[in-house]
Short mmCIF file of C-alpha atoms in Angstrom, two decimals:
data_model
loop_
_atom_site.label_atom_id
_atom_site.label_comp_id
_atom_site.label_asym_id
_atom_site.label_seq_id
_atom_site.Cartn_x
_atom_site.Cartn_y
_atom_site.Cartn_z
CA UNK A 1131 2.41 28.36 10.34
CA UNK A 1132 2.78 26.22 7.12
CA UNK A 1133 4.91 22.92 7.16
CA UNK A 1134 7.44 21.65 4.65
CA UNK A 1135 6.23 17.91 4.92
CA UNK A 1136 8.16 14.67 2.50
CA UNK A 1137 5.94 11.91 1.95
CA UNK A 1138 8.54 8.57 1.64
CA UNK A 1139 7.81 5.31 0.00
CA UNK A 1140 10.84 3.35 0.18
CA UNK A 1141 9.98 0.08 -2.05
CA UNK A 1142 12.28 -3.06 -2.48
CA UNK A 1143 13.58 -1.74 -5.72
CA UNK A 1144 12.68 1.87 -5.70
CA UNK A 1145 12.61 5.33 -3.05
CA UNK A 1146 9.84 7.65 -3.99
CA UNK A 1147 9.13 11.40 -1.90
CA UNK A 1148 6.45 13.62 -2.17
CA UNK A 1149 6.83 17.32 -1.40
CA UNK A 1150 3.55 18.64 0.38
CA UNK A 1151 3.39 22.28 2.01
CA UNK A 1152 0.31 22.64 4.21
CA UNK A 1153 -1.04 25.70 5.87
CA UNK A 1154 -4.51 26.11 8.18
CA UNK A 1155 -5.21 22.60 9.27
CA UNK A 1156 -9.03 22.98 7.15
CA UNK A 1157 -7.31 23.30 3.64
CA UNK A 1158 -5.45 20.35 1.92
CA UNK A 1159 -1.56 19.95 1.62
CA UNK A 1160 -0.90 21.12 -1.71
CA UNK A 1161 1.77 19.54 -3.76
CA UNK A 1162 4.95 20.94 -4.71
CA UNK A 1163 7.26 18.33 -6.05
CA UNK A 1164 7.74 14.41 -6.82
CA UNK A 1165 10.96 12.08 -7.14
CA UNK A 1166 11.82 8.93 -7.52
CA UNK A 1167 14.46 6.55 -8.04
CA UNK A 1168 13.58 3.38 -9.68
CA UNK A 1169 15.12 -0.18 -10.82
CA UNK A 1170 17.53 -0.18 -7.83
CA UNK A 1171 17.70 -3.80 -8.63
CA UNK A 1172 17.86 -3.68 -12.04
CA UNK A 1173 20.19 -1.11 -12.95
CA UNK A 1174 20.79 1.24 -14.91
CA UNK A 1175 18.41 3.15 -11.70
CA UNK A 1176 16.10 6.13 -13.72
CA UNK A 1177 15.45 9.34 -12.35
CA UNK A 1178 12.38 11.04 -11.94
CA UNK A 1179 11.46 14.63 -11.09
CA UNK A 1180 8.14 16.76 -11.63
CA UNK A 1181 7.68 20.36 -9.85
CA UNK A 1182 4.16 22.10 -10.47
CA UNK A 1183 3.72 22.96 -13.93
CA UNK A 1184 6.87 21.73 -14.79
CA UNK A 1185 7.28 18.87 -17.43
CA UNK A 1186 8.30 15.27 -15.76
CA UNK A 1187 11.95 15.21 -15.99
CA UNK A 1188 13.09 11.25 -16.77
CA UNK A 1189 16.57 10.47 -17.30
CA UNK A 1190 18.99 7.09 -16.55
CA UNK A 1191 21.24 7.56 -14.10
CA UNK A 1192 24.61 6.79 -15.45
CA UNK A 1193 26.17 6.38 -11.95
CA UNK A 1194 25.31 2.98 -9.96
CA UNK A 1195 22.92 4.01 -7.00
CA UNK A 1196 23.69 1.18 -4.63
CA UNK A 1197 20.56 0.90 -2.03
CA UNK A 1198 17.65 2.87 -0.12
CA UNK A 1199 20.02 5.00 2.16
CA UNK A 1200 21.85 6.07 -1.20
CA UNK A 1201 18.42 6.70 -3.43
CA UNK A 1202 17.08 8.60 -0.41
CA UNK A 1203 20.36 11.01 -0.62
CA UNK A 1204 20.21 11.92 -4.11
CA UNK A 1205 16.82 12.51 -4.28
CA UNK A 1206 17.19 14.90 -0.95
CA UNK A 1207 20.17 16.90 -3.31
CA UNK A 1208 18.24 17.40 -6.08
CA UNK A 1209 15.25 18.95 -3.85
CA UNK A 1210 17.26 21.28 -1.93
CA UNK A 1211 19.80 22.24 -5.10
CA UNK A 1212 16.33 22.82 -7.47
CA UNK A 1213 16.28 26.34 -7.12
CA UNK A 1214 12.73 26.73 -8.59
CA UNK A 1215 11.53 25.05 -5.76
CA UNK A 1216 11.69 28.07 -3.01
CA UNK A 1217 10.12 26.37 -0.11
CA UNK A 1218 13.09 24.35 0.32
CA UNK A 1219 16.40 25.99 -0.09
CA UNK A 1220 18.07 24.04 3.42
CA UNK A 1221 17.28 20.70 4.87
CA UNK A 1222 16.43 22.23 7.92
CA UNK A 1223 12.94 24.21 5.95
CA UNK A 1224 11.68 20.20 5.99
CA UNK A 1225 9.67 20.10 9.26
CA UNK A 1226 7.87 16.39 8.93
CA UNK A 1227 8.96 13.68 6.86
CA UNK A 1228 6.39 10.83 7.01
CA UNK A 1229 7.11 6.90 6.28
CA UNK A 1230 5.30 4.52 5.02
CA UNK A 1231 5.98 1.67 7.32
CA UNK A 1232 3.85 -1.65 5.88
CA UNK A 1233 4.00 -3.74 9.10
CA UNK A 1234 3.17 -1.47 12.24
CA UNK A 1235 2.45 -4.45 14.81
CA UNK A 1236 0.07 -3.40 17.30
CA UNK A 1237 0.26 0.67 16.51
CA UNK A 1238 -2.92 1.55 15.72
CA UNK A 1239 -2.38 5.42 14.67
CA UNK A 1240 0.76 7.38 13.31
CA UNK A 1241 3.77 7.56 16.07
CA UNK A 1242 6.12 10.18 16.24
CA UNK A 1243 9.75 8.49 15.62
CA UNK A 1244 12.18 7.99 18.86
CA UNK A 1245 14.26 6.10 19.71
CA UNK A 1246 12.02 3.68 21.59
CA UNK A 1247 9.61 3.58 18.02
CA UNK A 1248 12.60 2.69 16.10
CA UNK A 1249 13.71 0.21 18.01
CA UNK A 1250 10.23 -1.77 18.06
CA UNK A 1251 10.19 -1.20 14.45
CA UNK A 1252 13.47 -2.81 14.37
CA UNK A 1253 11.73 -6.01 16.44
CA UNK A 1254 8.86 -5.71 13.84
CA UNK A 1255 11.38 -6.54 11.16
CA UNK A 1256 11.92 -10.31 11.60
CA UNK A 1257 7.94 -10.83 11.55
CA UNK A 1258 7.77 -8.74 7.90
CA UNK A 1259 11.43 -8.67 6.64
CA UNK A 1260 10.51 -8.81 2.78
CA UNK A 1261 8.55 -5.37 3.39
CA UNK A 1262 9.77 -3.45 6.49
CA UNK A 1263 13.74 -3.17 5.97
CA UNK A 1264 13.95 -1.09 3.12
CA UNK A 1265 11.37 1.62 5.03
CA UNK A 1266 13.79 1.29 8.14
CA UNK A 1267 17.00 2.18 5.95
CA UNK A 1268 14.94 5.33 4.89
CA UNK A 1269 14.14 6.19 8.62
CA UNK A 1270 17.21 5.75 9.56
CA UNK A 1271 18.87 8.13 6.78
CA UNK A 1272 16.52 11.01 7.62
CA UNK A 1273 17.54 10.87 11.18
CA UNK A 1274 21.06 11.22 10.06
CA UNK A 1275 20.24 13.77 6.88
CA UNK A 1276 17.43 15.74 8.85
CA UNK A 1277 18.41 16.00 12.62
CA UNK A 1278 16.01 18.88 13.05
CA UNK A 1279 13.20 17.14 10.96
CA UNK A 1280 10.25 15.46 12.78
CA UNK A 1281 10.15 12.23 11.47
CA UNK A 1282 6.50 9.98 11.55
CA UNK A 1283 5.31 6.67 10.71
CA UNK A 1284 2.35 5.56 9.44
CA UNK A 1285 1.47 1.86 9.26
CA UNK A 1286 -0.15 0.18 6.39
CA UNK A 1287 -1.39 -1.81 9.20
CA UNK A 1288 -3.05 0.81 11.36
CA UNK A 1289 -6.12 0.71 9.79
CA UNK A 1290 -7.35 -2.61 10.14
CA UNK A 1291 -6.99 -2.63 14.02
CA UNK A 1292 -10.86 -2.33 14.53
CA UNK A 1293 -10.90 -5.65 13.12
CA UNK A 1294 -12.70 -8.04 15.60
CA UNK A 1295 -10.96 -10.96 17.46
CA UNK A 1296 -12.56 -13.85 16.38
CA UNK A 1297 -11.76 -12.61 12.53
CA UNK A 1298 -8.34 -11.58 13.22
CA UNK A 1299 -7.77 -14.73 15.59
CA UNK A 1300 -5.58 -17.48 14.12
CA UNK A 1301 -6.96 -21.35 15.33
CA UNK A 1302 -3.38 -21.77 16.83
CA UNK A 1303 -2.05 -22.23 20.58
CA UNK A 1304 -2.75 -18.44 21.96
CA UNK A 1305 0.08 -18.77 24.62
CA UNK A 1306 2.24 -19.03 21.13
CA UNK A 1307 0.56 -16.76 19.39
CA UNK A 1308 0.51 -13.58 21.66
CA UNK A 1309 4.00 -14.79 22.33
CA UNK A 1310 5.11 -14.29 19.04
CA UNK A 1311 2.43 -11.82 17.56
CA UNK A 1312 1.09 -14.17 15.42
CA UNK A 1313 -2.55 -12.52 14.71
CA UNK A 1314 -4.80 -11.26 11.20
CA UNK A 1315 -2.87 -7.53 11.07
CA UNK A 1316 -4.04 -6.13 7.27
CA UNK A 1317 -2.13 -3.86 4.81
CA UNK A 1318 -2.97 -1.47 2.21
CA UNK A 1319 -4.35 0.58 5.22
CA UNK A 1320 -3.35 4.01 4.05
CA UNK A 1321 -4.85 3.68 0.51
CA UNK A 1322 -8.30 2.14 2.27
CA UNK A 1323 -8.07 5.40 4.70
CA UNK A 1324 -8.18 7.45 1.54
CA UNK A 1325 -10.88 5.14 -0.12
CA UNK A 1326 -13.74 5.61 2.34
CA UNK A 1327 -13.33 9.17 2.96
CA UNK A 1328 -13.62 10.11 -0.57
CA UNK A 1329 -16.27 7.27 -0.99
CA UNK A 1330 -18.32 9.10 2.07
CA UNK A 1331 -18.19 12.09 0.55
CA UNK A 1332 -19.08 11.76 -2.84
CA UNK A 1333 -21.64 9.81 -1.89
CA UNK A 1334 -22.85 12.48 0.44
CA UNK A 1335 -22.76 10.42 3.87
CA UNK A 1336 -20.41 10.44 6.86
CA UNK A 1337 -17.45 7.84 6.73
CA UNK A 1338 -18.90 6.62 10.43
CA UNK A 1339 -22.29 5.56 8.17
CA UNK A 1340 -20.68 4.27 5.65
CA UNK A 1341 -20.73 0.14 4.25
CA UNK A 1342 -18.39 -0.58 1.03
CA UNK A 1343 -16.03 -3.51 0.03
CA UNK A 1344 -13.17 -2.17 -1.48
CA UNK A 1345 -10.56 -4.07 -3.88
CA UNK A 1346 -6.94 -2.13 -4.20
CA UNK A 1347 -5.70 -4.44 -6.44
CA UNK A 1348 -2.15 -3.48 -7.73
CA UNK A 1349 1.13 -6.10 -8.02
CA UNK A 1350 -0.03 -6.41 -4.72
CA UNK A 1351 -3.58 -6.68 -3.98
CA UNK A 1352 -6.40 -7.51 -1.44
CA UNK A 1353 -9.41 -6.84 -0.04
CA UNK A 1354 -11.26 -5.06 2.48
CA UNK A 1355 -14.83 -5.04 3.78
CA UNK A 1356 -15.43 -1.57 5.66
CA UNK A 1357 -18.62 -1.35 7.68
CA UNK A 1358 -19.57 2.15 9.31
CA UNK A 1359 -15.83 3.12 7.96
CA UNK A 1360 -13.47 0.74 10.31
CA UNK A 1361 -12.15 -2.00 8.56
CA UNK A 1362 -13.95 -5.49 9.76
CA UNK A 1363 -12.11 -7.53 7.87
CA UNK A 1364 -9.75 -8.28 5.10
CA UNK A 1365 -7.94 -10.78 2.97
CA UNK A 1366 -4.09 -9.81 4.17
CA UNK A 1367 -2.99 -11.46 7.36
CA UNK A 1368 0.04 -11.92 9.07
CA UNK A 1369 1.60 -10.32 6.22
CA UNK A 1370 1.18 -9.01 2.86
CA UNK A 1371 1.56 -12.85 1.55
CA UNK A 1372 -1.94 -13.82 1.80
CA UNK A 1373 -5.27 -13.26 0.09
CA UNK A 1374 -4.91 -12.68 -3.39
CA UNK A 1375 -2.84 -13.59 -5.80
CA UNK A 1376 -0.60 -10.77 -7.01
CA UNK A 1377 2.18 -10.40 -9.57
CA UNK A 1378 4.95 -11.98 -7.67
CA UNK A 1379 3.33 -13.51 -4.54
CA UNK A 1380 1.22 -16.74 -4.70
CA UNK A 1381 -1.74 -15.93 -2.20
CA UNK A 1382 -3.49 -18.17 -0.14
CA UNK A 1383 -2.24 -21.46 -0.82
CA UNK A 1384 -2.62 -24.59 1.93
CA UNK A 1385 0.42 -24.27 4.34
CA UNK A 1386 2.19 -27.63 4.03
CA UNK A 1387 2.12 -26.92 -0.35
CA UNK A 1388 5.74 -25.62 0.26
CA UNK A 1389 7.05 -28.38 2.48
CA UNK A 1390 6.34 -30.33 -1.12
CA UNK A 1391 7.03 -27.96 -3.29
CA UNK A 1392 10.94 -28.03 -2.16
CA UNK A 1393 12.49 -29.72 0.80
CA UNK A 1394 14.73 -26.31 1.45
CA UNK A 1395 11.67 -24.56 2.60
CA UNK A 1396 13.16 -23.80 6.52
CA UNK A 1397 16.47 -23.16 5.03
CA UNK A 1398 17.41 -18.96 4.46
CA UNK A 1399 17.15 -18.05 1.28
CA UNK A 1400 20.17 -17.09 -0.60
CA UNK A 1401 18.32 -13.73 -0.75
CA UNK A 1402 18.91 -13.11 3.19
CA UNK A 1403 20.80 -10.34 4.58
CA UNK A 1404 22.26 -9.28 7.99
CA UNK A 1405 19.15 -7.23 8.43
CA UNK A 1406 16.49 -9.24 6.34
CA UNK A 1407 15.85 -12.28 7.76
CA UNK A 1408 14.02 -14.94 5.06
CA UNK A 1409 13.72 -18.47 4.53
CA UNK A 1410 13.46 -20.23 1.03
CA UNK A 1411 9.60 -20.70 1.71
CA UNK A 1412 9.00 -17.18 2.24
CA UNK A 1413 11.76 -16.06 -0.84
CA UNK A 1414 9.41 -19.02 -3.15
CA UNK A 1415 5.75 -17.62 -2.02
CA UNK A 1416 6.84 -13.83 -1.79
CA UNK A 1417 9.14 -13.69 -5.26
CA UNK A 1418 8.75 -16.77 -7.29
CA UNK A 1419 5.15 -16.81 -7.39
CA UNK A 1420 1.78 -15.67 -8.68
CA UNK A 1421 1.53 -14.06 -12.07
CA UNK A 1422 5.30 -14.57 -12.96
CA UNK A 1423 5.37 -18.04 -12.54
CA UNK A 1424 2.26 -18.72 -14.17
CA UNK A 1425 2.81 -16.81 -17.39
CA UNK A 1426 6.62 -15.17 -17.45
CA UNK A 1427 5.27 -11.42 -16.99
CA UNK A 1428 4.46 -9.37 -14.20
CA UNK A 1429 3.04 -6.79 -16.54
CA UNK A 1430 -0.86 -6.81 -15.84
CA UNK A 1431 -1.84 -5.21 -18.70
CA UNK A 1432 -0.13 -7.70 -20.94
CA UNK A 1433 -1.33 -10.72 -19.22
CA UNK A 1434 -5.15 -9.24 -19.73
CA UNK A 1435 -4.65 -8.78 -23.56
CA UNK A 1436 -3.05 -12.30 -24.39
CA UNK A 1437 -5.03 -15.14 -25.67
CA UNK A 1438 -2.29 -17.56 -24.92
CA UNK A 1439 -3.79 -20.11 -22.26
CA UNK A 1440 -0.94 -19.69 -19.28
CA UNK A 1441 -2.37 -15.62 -19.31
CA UNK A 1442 -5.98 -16.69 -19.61
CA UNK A 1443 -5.86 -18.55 -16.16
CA UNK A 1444 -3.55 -16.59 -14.56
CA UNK A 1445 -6.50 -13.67 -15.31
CA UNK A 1446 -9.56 -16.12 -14.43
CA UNK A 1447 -7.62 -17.05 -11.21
CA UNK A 1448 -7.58 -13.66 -9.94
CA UNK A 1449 -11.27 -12.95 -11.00
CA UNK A 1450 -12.49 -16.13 -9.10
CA UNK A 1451 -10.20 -15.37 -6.33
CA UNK A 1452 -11.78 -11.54 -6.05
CA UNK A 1453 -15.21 -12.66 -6.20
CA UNK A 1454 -14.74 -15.32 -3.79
CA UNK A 1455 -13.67 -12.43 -1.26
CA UNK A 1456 -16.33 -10.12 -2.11
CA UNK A 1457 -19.21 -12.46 -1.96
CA UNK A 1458 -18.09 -13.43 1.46
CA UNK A 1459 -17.95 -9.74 2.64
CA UNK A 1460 -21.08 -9.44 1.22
CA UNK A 1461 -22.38 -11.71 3.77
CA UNK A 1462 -20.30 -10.93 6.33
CA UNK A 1463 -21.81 -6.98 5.88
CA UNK A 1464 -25.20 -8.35 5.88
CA UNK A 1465 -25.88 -7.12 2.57
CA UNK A 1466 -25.30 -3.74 3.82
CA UNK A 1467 -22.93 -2.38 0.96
CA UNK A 1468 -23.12 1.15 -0.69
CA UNK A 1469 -20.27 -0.03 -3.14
CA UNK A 1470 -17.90 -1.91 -4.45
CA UNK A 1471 -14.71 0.30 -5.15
CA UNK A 1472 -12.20 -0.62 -7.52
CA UNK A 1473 -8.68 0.86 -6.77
CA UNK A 1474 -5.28 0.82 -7.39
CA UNK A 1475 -2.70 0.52 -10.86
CA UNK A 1476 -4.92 -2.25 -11.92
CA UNK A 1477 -8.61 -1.58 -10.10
CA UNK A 1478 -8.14 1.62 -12.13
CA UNK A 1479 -6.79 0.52 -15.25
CA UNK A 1480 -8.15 -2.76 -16.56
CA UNK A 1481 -11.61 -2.22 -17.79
CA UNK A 1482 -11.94 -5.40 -18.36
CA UNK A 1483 -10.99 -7.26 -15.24
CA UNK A 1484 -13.85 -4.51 -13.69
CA UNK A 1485 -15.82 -5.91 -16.31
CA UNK A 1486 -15.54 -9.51 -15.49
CA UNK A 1487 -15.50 -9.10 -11.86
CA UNK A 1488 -18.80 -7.49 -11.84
CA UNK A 1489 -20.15 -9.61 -14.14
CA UNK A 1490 -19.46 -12.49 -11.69
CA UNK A 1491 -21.22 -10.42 -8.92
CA UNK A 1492 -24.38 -9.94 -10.22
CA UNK A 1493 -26.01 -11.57 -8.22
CA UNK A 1494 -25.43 -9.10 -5.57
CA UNK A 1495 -26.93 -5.96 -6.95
CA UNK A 1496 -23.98 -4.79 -8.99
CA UNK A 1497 -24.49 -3.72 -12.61
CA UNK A 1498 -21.88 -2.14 -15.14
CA UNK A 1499 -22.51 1.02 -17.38
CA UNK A 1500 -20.09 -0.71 -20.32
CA UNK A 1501 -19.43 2.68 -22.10
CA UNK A 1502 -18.54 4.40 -18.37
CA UNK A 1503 -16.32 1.35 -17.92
CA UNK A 1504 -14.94 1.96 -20.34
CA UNK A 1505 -13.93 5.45 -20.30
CA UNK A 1506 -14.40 6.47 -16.55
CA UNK A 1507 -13.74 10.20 -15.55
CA UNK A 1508 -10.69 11.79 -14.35
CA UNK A 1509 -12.39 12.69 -10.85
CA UNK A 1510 -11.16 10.92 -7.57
CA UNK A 1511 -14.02 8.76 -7.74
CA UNK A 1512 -15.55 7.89 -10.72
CA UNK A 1513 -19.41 6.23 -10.91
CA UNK A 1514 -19.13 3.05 -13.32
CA UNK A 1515 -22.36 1.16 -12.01
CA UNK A 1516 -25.94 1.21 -14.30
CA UNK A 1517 -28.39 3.56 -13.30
CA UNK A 1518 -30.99 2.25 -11.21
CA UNK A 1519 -28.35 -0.66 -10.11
CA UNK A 1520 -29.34 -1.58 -6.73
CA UNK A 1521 -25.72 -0.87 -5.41
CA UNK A 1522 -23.22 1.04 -6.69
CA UNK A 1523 -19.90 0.13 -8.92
CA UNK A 1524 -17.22 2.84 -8.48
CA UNK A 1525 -13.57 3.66 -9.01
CA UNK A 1526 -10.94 5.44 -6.91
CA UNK A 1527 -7.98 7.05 -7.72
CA UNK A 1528 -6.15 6.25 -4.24
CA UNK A 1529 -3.99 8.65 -2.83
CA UNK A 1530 -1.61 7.38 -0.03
CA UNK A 1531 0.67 10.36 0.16
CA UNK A 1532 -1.95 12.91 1.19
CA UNK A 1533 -3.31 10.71 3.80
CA UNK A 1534 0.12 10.30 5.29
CA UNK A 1535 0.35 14.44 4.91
CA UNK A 1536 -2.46 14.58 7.01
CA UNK A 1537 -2.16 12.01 9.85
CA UNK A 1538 1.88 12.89 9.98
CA UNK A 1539 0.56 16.42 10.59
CA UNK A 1540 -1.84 15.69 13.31
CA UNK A 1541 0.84 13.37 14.78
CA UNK A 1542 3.50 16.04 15.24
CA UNK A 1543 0.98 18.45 16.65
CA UNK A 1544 -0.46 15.83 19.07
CA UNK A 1545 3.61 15.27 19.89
CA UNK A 1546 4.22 18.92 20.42
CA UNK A 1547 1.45 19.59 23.05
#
């Protein structure tokens, strides 16, 4: 029997869901409707809605839409009150809603959510509180809204849990550091999940053979080197903060710069709640940081067509910053690479950042077809490299939600037996 599943992204200023309806477990969900609320932080909020065919509906919301738990209600009203959109006509015709949960701690697969998940997600909080609160508030509406729904997590962090000890080991006291969790844990799972499968199978081999280092590179961005499809390493840690610049976070960075940088760095931020625990260090490197401070904008695509000198080295940073990481996965795969994917808003987008990161690379086998850079297909994954390159150059439209369709799917079933 067929399952009504919601795919959630609860962001720090936005709540998006994803209507999927699946049937036999051998065909893919197929999409039935998408909503968002955005600029919860910058009101006036706007209001999304596409069903099908349908034309994107895109309106302000003239009423103030306070938080998560609030966004998460609306949206919920206008799915069940849409009557075009049959398959749900009662909250209780959702069976699974899935969560995007960015810091999963040790989970390594989906979980089922119980009481006994929640409240280690709640633990999980005070080691990622700039990412996991708002997903918690979401959870913890649908157990309220949806008492009959199945509710599932899947962890950002999941994937990256074949990565081996001595490259997810921190050069710290271990008594301390198992203590406290302190360990290399990875994001940007989900969309890397999606990445290699599609990679495998356009390129005709089985995930379990395949070598690529892919880049999802988005306001937040990073890294991952994939060898016989497990993640062996990547340029997140502990949390989302390091690796790569991105358009509010600063990156790697030595860890005594913000101990001169401001003498308030142990001291909460003013940004701190009851349930989001942050100091001024983590508010300065998390929010105050990385493209915005160095040119104003967060806006990629501006920043990448200015001449003005603050945008040309906030762009050259990033580029040397990439190709440091790849070149080191390079190595670190022993040359053993079947691509380098670009992904996400920006891997996707900016022809030109492609352009120059390539360019820098080289050395390494990878060659650009300009005119395919330029205007790359429509497909899922899209072949940008030079014929007769010795490696390929690709693109991927990720996909997030229809991984999370999929795992929270096999996750209820697995729950159920």
């Amino acid at each position: 029997m067929g399952q009504i599943i919601l795919s959630i992204n609860a962001g720090s200023s936005s709540v998006k869901i994803s209507v999927y309806k699946t049937g036999d477990r051998e065909e893919s969900p197929e999409q039935l409707a998408e909503t968002q609320v955005a600029g919860l932080t910058a009101p006036p909020s706007t209001f999304t809605y596409k069903r099908g065919p349908v034309g994107k509906k895109h309106e302000e919301l003239e009423k103030s839409i306070s938080g998560q738990d609030e966004a998460f209600r609306f949206l919920l009203d206008r799915l069940v009150e849409d009557q075009g959109l049959s398959d749900i006509s009662k909250r209780e015709d959702i069976t699974v809603a899935c969560h995007r949960i960015v810091h999963g701690g040790d989970y390594a697969d989906a979980h089922v959510i119980d009481p006994e998940t929640y409240h280690h997600l709640e633990e999980l909080t005070d080691l990622a509180p700039l990412h996991n609160a708002s997903a918690l508030a979401i959870v913890h509406s649908c157990l309220k809204e949806l008492p009959t729904t199945k509710n599932v997590a899947y962890f950002d962090s999941a994937f990256h849990h074949s990565i081996p000890d001595p490259i997810r080991t921190y050069a710290i006291d271990q008594t301390t550091a198992k203590k406290n969790k302190l360990r290399k844990y990875g994001f940007h799972g989900i969309s890397y999940a999606f990445i290699i499968r599609s990679v495998g199978a356009f390129l005709g081999k089985a995930e379990r053979e395949s070598s690529i280092i892919a880049l999802h590179l988005g306001s937040g961005a990073s890294v991952c080197a994939i060898r016989n499809g497990q993640s062996y390493d990547t340029s997140m840690g502990l949390t989302p903060l390091a690796g790569l610049p991105g358009a509010t976070r600063s990156g790697d960075v030595d860890p005594s710069l913000v101990f001169h940088y401001t003498h308030d760095a142990g001291r909460p931020s003013p940004g701190s709640t009851n349930s989001m625990h942050i100091s001024t260090a983590e508010e300065i490197l998390n929010k105050k940081s990385g493209w915005k401070a160095l040119t104003g904008t967060t806006d990629f695509g501006q920043i990448a067509a200015s001449d003005s000198p603050e945008c040309r080295l906030a762009f050259d940073i990033l580029v040397d910053r990439i190709v440091g990481f790849v070149g080191s996965y390079f190595v670190k795969l022993d040359g053993q690479v079947d691509a380098l994917v670009f992904a996400g808003g920006i891997g996707e987008k900016s022809a030109l950042l492609r352009a120059r990161v390539v360019e820098a690379c080289r050395s390494l086998g990878f060659v650009l077809d300009l005119q395919m850079n330029e205007s790359p297909s429509d497909d899922v994954i899209s072949d940008i490299g030079k014929v007769g390159a010795p490696r390929r150059t690709l693109i991927c439209q990720t996909d997030e939600q229809v991984i999370q369709c999929d795992v929270a799917g096999t996750a209820t079933l697995h729950a159920d037996r």
